[in-house]
PDB file of C-alpha atoms and ligand atoms in Angstrom:
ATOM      1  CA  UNK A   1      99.138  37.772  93.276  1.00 56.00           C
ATOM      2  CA  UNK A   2      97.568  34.163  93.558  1.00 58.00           C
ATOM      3  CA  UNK A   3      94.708  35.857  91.149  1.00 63.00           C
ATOM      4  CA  UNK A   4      96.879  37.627  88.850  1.00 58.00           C
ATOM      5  CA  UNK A   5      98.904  34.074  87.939  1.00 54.00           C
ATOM      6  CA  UNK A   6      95.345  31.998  87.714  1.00 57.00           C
ATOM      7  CA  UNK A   7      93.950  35.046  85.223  1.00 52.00           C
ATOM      8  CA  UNK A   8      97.373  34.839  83.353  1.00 55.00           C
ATOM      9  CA  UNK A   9      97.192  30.678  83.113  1.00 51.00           C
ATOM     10  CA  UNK A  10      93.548  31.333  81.970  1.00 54.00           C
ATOM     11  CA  UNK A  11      94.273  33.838  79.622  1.00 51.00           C
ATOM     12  CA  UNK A  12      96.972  31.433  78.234  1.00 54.00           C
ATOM     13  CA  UNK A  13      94.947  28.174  78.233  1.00 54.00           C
ATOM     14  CA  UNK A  14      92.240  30.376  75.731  1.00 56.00           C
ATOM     15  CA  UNK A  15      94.720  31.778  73.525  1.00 55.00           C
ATOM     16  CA  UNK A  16      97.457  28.940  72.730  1.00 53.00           C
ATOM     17  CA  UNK A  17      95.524  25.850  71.516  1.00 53.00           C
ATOM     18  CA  UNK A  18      94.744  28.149  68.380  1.00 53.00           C
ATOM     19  CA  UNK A  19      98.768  29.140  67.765  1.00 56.00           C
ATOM     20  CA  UNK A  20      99.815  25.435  69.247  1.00 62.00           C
ATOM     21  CA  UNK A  21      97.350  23.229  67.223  1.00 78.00           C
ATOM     22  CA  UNK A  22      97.734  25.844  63.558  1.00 93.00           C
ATOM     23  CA  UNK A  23      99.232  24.095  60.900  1.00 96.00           C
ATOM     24  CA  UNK A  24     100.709  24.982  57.589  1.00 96.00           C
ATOM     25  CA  UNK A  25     100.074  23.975  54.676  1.00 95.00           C
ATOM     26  CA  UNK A  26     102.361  23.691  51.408  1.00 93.00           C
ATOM     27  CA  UNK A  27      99.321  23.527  48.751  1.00 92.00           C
ATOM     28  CA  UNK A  28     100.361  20.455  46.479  1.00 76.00           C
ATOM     29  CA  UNK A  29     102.537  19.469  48.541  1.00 66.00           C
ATOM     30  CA  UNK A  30     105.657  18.625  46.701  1.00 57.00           C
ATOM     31  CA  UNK A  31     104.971  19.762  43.504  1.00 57.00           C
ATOM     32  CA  UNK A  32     104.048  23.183  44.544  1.00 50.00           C
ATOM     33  CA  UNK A  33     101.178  24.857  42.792  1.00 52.00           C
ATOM     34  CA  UNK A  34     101.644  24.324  39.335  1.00 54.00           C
ATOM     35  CA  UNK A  35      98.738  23.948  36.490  1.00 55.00           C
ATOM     36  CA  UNK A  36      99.154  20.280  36.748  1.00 71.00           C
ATOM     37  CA  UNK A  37      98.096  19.373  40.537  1.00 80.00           C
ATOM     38  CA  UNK A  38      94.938  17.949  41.228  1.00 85.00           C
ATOM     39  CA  UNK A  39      93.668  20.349  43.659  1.00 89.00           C
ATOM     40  CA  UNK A  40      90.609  18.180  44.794  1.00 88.00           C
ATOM     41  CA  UNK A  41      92.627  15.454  45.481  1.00 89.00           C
ATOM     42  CA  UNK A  42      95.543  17.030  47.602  1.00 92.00           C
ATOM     43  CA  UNK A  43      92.814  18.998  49.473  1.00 94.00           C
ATOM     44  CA  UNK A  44      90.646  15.712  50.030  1.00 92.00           C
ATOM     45  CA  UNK A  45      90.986  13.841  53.511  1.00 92.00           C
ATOM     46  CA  UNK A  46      92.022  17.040  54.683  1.00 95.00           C
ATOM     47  CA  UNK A  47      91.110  18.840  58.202  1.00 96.00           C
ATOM     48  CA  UNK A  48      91.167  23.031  57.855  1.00 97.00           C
ATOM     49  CA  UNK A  49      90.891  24.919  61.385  1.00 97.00           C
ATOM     50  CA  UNK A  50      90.671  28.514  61.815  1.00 97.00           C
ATOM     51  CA  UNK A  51      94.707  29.445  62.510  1.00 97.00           C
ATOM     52  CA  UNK A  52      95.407  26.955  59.638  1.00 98.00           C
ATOM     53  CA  UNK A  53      97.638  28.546  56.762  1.00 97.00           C
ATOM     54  CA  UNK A  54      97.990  27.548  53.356  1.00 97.00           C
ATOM     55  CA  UNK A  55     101.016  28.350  51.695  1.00 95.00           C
ATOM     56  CA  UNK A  56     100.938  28.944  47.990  1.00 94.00           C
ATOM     57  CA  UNK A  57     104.554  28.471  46.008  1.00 91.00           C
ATOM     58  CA  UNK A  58     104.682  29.111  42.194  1.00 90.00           C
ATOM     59  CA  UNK A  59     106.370  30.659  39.748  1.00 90.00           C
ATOM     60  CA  UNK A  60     105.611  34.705  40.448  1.00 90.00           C
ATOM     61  CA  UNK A  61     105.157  35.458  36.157  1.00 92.00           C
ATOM     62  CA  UNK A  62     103.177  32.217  35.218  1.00 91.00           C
ATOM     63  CA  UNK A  63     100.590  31.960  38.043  1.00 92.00           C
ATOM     64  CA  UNK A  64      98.918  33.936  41.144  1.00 94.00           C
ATOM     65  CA  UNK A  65      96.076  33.555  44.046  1.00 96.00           C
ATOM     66  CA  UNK A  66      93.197  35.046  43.830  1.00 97.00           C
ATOM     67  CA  UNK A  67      90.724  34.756  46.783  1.00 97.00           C
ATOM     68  CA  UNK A  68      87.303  34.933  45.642  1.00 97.00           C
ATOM     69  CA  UNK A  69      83.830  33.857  46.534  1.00 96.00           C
ATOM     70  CA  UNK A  70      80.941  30.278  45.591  1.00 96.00           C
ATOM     71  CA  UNK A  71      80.690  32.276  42.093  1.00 96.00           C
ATOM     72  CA  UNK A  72      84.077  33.302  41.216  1.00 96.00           C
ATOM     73  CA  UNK A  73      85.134  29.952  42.314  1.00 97.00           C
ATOM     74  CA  UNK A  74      82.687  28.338  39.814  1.00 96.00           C
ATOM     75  CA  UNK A  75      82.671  30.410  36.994  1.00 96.00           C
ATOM     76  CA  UNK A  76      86.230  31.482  37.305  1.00 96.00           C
ATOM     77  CA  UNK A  77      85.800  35.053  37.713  1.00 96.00           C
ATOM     78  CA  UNK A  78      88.467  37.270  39.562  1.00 93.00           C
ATOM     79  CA  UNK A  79      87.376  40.313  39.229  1.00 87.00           C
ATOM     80  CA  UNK A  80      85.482  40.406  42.521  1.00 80.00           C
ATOM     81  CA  UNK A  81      87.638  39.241  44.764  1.00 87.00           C
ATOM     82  CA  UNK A  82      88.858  39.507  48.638  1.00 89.00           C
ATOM     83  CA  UNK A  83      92.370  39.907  48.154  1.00 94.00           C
ATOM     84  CA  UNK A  84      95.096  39.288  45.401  1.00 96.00           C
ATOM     85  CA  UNK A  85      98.465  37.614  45.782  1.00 96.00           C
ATOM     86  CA  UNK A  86     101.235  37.745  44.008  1.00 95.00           C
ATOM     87  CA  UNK A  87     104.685  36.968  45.381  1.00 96.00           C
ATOM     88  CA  UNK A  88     105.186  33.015  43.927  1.00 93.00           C
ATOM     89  CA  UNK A  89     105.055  32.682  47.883  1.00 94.00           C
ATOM     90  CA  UNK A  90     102.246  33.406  49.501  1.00 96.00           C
ATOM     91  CA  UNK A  91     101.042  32.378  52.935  1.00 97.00           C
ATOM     92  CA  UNK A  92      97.411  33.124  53.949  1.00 97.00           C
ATOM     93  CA  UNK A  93      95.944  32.780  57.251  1.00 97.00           C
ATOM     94  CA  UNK A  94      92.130  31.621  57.511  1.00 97.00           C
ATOM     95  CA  UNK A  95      90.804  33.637  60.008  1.00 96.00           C
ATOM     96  CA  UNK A  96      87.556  32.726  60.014  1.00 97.00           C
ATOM     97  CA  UNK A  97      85.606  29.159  59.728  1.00 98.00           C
ATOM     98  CA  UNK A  98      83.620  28.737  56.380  1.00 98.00           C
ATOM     99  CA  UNK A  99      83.966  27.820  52.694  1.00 97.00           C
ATOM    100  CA  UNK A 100      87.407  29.403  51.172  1.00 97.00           C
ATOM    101  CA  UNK A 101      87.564  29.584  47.805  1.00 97.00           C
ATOM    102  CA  UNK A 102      90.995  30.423  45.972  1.00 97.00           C
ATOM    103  CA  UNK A 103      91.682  30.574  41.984  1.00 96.00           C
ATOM    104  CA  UNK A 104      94.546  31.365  39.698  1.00 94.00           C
ATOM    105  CA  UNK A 105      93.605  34.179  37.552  1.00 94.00           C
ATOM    106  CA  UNK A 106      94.697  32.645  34.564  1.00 93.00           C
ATOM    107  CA  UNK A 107      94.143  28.957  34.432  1.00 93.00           C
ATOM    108  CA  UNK A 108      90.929  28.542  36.923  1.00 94.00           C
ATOM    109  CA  UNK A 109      89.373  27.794  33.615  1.00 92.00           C
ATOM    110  CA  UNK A 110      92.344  26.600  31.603  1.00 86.00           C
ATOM    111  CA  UNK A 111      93.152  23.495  33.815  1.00 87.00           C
ATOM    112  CA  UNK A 112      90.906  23.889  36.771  1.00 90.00           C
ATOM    113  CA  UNK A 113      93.741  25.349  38.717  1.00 93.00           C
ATOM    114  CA  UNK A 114      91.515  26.428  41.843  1.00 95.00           C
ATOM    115  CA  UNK A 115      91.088  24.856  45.025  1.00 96.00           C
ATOM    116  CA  UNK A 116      87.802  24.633  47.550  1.00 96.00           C
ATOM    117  CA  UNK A 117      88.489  24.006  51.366  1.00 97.00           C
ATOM    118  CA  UNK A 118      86.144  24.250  54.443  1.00 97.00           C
ATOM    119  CA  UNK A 119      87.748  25.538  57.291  1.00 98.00           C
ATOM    120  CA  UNK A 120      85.955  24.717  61.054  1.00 97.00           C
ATOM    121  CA  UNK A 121      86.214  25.928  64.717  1.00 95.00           C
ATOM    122  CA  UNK A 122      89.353  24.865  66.254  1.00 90.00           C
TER     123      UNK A 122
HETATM  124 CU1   CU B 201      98.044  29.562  36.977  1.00 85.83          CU
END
């Protein structure tokens, strides 16, 4: 019994600081995603950790995420991407520590509307 409750507070101890310590992120803050944030600067200063999730609000006919790789993220291209969102609110979880790279299909070019963060270990 003594060895079931010290596996469970074990168990516990390597699963929480991920779900306790995850934050979430509005991207641009208060003014939302719109073509007229400066991506580099809201994400600047800024500490991602696997868990972490960045929340992207926009209008759902004017804008959308695309998650895409070093290339697409450079020369604005979404036709390979990793995923495709499209709601005007979309949350997305990192799941795994790295570079991210996420544009908007039509403005990446247009007004730089993409955004670049590293995410680490927790
Ligand atoms: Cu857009």
């Amino acid at each position: 019994m003594v060895r079931m409750i010290g596996l469970t507070i074990g168990i516990a101890f390597l699963v929480l600081p991920a779900l306790v310590f995850a934050k979430e992120y509005v991207v641009g803050a208060e003014a939302g995603r719109d073509s007229e944030v400066d991506y580099y600067a809201w994400a600047d200063g800024k500490t991602f950790y696997v868990g972490d999730v960045l929340v992207f609000n926009y209008s759902q006919d004017e804008h959308n995420v695309i998650v895409v790789n070093a290339t697409g993220y450079d020369k604005c291209l979404a036709s390979s991407n990793s995923g495709a969102f499209y709601s005007g609110n979309d949350k997305i979880t990192s799941t795994t520590p790295g570079n991210k790279y996420y544009i908007c299909q039509w403005h990446c070019d247009y007004s730089d509307q993409k955004l670049m963060i590293t995410v680490l270990r927790p």
